[in-house]
PDB file of C-alpha atoms in Angstrom:
ATOM      1  CA  UNK A   1     -32.564 -38.690  20.958  1.00  0.00           C
ATOM      2  CA  UNK A   2     -31.853 -41.016  18.015  1.00  0.00           C
ATOM      3  CA  UNK A   3     -28.449 -40.858  16.362  1.00  0.00           C
ATOM      4  CA  UNK A   4     -29.943 -39.856  12.975  1.00  0.00           C
ATOM      5  CA  UNK A   5     -31.574 -36.766  14.543  1.00  0.00           C
ATOM      6  CA  UNK A   6     -28.240 -35.751  16.106  1.00  0.00           C
ATOM      7  CA  UNK A   7     -26.557 -36.058  12.721  1.00  0.00           C
ATOM      8  CA  UNK A   8     -29.318 -33.983  11.105  1.00  0.00           C
ATOM      9  CA  UNK A   9     -28.995 -31.250  13.738  1.00  0.00           C
ATOM     10  CA  UNK A  10     -25.204 -31.234  13.354  1.00  0.00           C
ATOM     11  CA  UNK A  11     -25.427 -30.890   9.548  1.00  0.00           C
ATOM     12  CA  UNK A  12     -28.056 -28.147   9.767  1.00  0.00           C
ATOM     13  CA  UNK A  13     -25.907 -26.218  12.274  1.00  0.00           C
ATOM     14  CA  UNK A  14     -22.809 -26.555  10.066  1.00  0.00           C
ATOM     15  CA  UNK A  15     -24.704 -25.292   7.016  1.00  0.00           C
ATOM     16  CA  UNK A  16     -26.059 -22.287   8.932  1.00  0.00           C
ATOM     17  CA  UNK A  17     -22.613 -21.370  10.243  1.00  0.00           C
ATOM     18  CA  UNK A  18     -21.149 -21.668   6.738  1.00  0.00           C
ATOM     19  CA  UNK A  19     -23.836 -19.368   5.317  1.00  0.00           C
ATOM     20  CA  UNK A  20     -23.218 -16.817   8.066  1.00  0.00           C
ATOM     21  CA  UNK A  21     -19.453 -16.792   7.414  1.00  0.00           C
ATOM     22  CA  UNK A  22     -19.966 -16.453   3.665  1.00  0.00           C
ATOM     23  CA  UNK A  23     -22.316 -13.482   4.168  1.00  0.00           C
ATOM     24  CA  UNK A  24     -19.804 -11.816   6.513  1.00  0.00           C
ATOM     25  CA  UNK A  25     -17.052 -12.221   3.908  1.00  0.00           C
ATOM     26  CA  UNK A  26     -19.297 -10.784   1.197  1.00  0.00           C
ATOM     27  CA  UNK A  27     -20.030  -7.727   3.341  1.00  0.00           C
ATOM     28  CA  UNK A  28     -16.288  -7.058   3.644  1.00  0.00           C
ATOM     29  CA  UNK A  29     -15.843  -6.953  -0.126  1.00  0.00           C
ATOM     30  CA  UNK A  30     -18.914  -4.867  -0.980  1.00  0.00           C
ATOM     31  CA  UNK A  31     -18.068  -1.670  -2.808  1.00  0.00           C
ATOM     32  CA  UNK A  32     -15.107  -0.566  -4.857  1.00  0.00           C
ATOM     33  CA  UNK A  33     -12.034   1.015  -3.235  1.00  0.00           C
ATOM     34  CA  UNK A  34     -10.231   3.900  -4.908  1.00  0.00           C
ATOM     35  CA  UNK A  35      -6.887   5.353  -3.838  1.00  0.00           C
ATOM     36  CA  UNK A  36      -6.235   9.100  -4.112  1.00  0.00           C
ATOM     37  CA  UNK A  37      -2.840  10.502  -3.098  1.00  0.00           C
ATOM     38  CA  UNK A  38      -2.536  14.105  -1.875  1.00  0.00           C
ATOM     39  CA  UNK A  39       0.452  14.360  -4.210  1.00  0.00           C
ATOM     40  CA  UNK A  40       2.221  11.821  -6.406  1.00  0.00           C
ATOM     41  CA  UNK A  41       5.523  13.701  -6.689  1.00  0.00           C
ATOM     42  CA  UNK A  42       8.057  14.985  -4.180  1.00  0.00           C
ATOM     43  CA  UNK A  43      11.279  16.919  -4.791  1.00  0.00           C
ATOM     44  CA  UNK A  44      13.953  16.553  -2.099  1.00  0.00           C
ATOM     45  CA  UNK A  45      15.956  19.324  -3.729  1.00  0.00           C
ATOM     46  CA  UNK A  46      19.727  19.203  -3.410  1.00  0.00           C
ATOM     47  CA  UNK A  47      21.077  16.677  -0.908  1.00  0.00           C
ATOM     48  CA  UNK A  48      24.601  15.586  -0.003  1.00  0.00           C
ATOM     49  CA  UNK A  49      25.915  12.340  -1.440  1.00  0.00           C
ATOM     50  CA  UNK A  50      25.445   9.580   1.145  1.00  0.00           C
ATOM     51  CA  UNK A  51      22.470  11.257   2.822  1.00  0.00           C
ATOM     52  CA  UNK A  52      19.272   9.276   3.495  1.00  0.00           C
ATOM     53  CA  UNK A  53      16.030  11.204   3.097  1.00  0.00           C
ATOM     54  CA  UNK A  54      12.386  10.210   3.384  1.00  0.00           C
ATOM     55  CA  UNK A  55       8.968  11.499   2.477  1.00  0.00           C
ATOM     56  CA  UNK A  56       5.488  10.334   3.474  1.00  0.00           C
ATOM     57  CA  UNK A  57       2.909  10.219   0.693  1.00  0.00           C
ATOM     58  CA  UNK A  58      -0.566  10.442   2.234  1.00  0.00           C
ATOM     59  CA  UNK A  59      -3.620   8.989   0.563  1.00  0.00           C
ATOM     60  CA  UNK A  60      -7.363   8.610   1.100  1.00  0.00           C
ATOM     61  CA  UNK A  61      -9.671   5.794   0.085  1.00  0.00           C
ATOM     62  CA  UNK A  62     -12.263   7.765  -1.895  1.00  0.00           C
ATOM     63  CA  UNK A  63     -14.082   4.599  -2.963  1.00  0.00           C
ATOM     64  CA  UNK A  64     -16.835   2.649  -1.267  1.00  0.00           C
ATOM     65  CA  UNK A  65     -14.983  -0.593  -0.364  1.00  0.00           C
ATOM     66  CA  UNK A  66     -11.984  -1.463   1.782  1.00  0.00           C
ATOM     67  CA  UNK A  67      -8.627  -0.558   0.233  1.00  0.00           C
ATOM     68  CA  UNK A  68      -5.690  -2.930   0.656  1.00  0.00           C
ATOM     69  CA  UNK A  69      -2.121  -2.195  -0.421  1.00  0.00           C
ATOM     70  CA  UNK A  70      -0.793  -5.515  -1.675  1.00  0.00           C
ATOM     71  CA  UNK A  71       2.764  -4.429  -2.547  1.00  0.00           C
ATOM     72  CA  UNK A  72       5.009  -1.440  -3.082  1.00  0.00           C
ATOM     73  CA  UNK A  73       7.898  -1.746  -5.528  1.00  0.00           C
ATOM     74  CA  UNK A  74      10.660   0.720  -6.356  1.00  0.00           C
ATOM     75  CA  UNK A  75      12.676   1.346  -9.505  1.00  0.00           C
ATOM     76  CA  UNK A  76      15.979   1.143  -7.661  1.00  0.00           C
ATOM     77  CA  UNK A  77      17.568  -0.688  -4.734  1.00  0.00           C
ATOM     78  CA  UNK A  78      18.474   2.736  -3.343  1.00  0.00           C
ATOM     79  CA  UNK A  79      14.800   3.366  -2.551  1.00  0.00           C
ATOM     80  CA  UNK A  80      12.790   1.559   0.120  1.00  0.00           C
ATOM     81  CA  UNK A  81       9.237   1.909   1.393  1.00  0.00           C
ATOM     82  CA  UNK A  82       7.006   1.424   4.395  1.00  0.00           C
ATOM     83  CA  UNK A  83       3.235   1.389   4.015  1.00  0.00           C
ATOM     84  CA  UNK A  84      -0.093   0.847   5.723  1.00  0.00           C
ATOM     85  CA  UNK A  85      -0.741  -2.912   5.819  1.00  0.00           C
ATOM     86  CA  UNK A  86      -4.174  -2.826   7.441  1.00  0.00           C
ATOM     87  CA  UNK A  87      -7.228  -2.417   5.194  1.00  0.00           C
ATOM     88  CA  UNK A  88      -8.249   1.227   4.776  1.00  0.00           C
ATOM     89  CA  UNK A  89     -12.004   1.747   5.094  1.00  0.00           C
ATOM     90  CA  UNK A  90     -13.888   4.042   2.707  1.00  0.00           C
ATOM     91  CA  UNK A  91     -13.145   7.677   3.572  1.00  0.00           C
ATOM     92  CA  UNK A  92     -10.126   6.792   5.735  1.00  0.00           C
ATOM     93  CA  UNK A  93      -6.466   7.684   5.145  1.00  0.00           C
ATOM     94  CA  UNK A  94      -3.165   5.848   4.981  1.00  0.00           C
ATOM     95  CA  UNK A  95       0.496   6.470   4.203  1.00  0.00           C
ATOM     96  CA  UNK A  96       3.345   5.252   2.043  1.00  0.00           C
ATOM     97  CA  UNK A  97       6.765   6.318   3.317  1.00  0.00           C
ATOM     98  CA  UNK A  98       9.579   6.388   0.763  1.00  0.00           C
ATOM     99  CA  UNK A  99      13.213   6.325   1.915  1.00  0.00           C
ATOM    100  CA  UNK A 100      15.955   7.256  -0.565  1.00  0.00           C
ATOM    101  CA  UNK A 101      19.637   6.461   0.103  1.00  0.00           C
ATOM    102  CA  UNK A 102      21.916   8.628  -2.024  1.00  0.00           C
ATOM    103  CA  UNK A 103      25.084   6.638  -1.238  1.00  0.00           C
ATOM    104  CA  UNK A 104      27.098   6.164  -4.440  1.00  0.00           C
ATOM    105  CA  UNK A 105      24.771   8.362  -6.485  1.00  0.00           C
ATOM    106  CA  UNK A 106      25.389  11.744  -8.045  1.00  0.00           C
ATOM    107  CA  UNK A 107      23.517  14.354 -10.030  1.00  0.00           C
ATOM    108  CA  UNK A 108      19.809  14.326 -10.833  1.00  0.00           C
ATOM    109  CA  UNK A 109      17.945  11.244  -9.599  1.00  0.00           C
ATOM    110  CA  UNK A 110      14.325  10.480 -10.491  1.00  0.00           C
ATOM    111  CA  UNK A 111      12.904   7.339  -8.879  1.00  0.00           C
ATOM    112  CA  UNK A 112       9.506   5.702  -9.362  1.00  0.00           C
ATOM    113  CA  UNK A 113       7.500   3.859  -6.734  1.00  0.00           C
ATOM    114  CA  UNK A 114       4.649   1.552  -7.772  1.00  0.00           C
ATOM    115  CA  UNK A 115       1.832   1.083  -5.250  1.00  0.00           C
ATOM    116  CA  UNK A 116      -0.156  -2.089  -5.948  1.00  0.00           C
ATOM    117  CA  UNK A 117      -3.650  -2.228  -4.464  1.00  0.00           C
ATOM    118  CA  UNK A 118      -6.939  -4.057  -4.783  1.00  0.00           C
ATOM    119  CA  UNK A 119      -8.289  -1.020  -6.707  1.00  0.00           C
ATOM    120  CA  UNK A 120      -7.169  -2.113 -10.171  1.00  0.00           C
ATOM    121  CA  UNK A 121      -4.614  -4.212 -12.009  1.00  0.00           C
ATOM    122  CA  UNK A 122      -2.463  -1.119 -12.602  1.00  0.00           C
ATOM    123  CA  UNK A 123      -0.366   0.381  -9.819  1.00  0.00           C
ATOM    124  CA  UNK A 124      -0.480   3.986  -8.665  1.00  0.00           C
ATOM    125  CA  UNK A 125       2.871   5.614  -9.489  1.00  0.00           C
ATOM    126  CA  UNK A 126       4.703   7.945  -7.125  1.00  0.00           C
ATOM    127  CA  UNK A 127       7.895   9.804  -8.042  1.00  0.00           C
ATOM    128  CA  UNK A 128      10.718  11.348  -6.062  1.00  0.00           C
ATOM    129  CA  UNK A 129      13.390  13.672  -7.392  1.00  0.00           C
ATOM    130  CA  UNK A 130      16.682  14.781  -5.941  1.00  0.00           C
ATOM    131  CA  UNK A 131      19.889  16.417  -7.021  1.00  0.00           C
ATOM    132  CA  UNK A 132      22.853  14.806  -5.329  1.00  0.00           C
ATOM    133  CA  UNK A 133      25.797  17.037  -4.628  1.00  0.00           C
ATOM    134  CA  UNK A 134      29.123  15.246  -4.430  1.00  0.00           C
ATOM    135  CA  UNK A 135      31.808  16.260  -1.984  1.00  0.00           C
ATOM    136  CA  UNK A 136      35.008  17.776  -3.351  1.00  0.00           C
ATOM    137  CA  UNK A 137      37.736  15.175  -3.630  1.00  0.00           C
TER     138      UNK A 137
END
């Protein structure tokens, strides 16, 4: 087989593979995801100063595309989060766990958690509330 035919076959194969990969990637981004939390607020009630508490916010992708959480930020260093990192298919569920450390805090505490996704440029906002009871000195 002449060298020019081998080159032609190689180029044709590369183009076909590239088209197949591009179509597969397009299929993954078809549709629009939409996040819907069961609740966006949780009240821990009264907790003792120094106590760590957590709550799991559950959500569903009610859109038609894959949902991806890109980041979760908190309004305070006293609050941390864990979240689903795998894409959530349409109709499927995921979780964002929020952990609040009341060390050094007292009284009413309202904290905001921003959940950044591929749904929109604006984050979903979750809130937690607690009343921290200090120990008698």
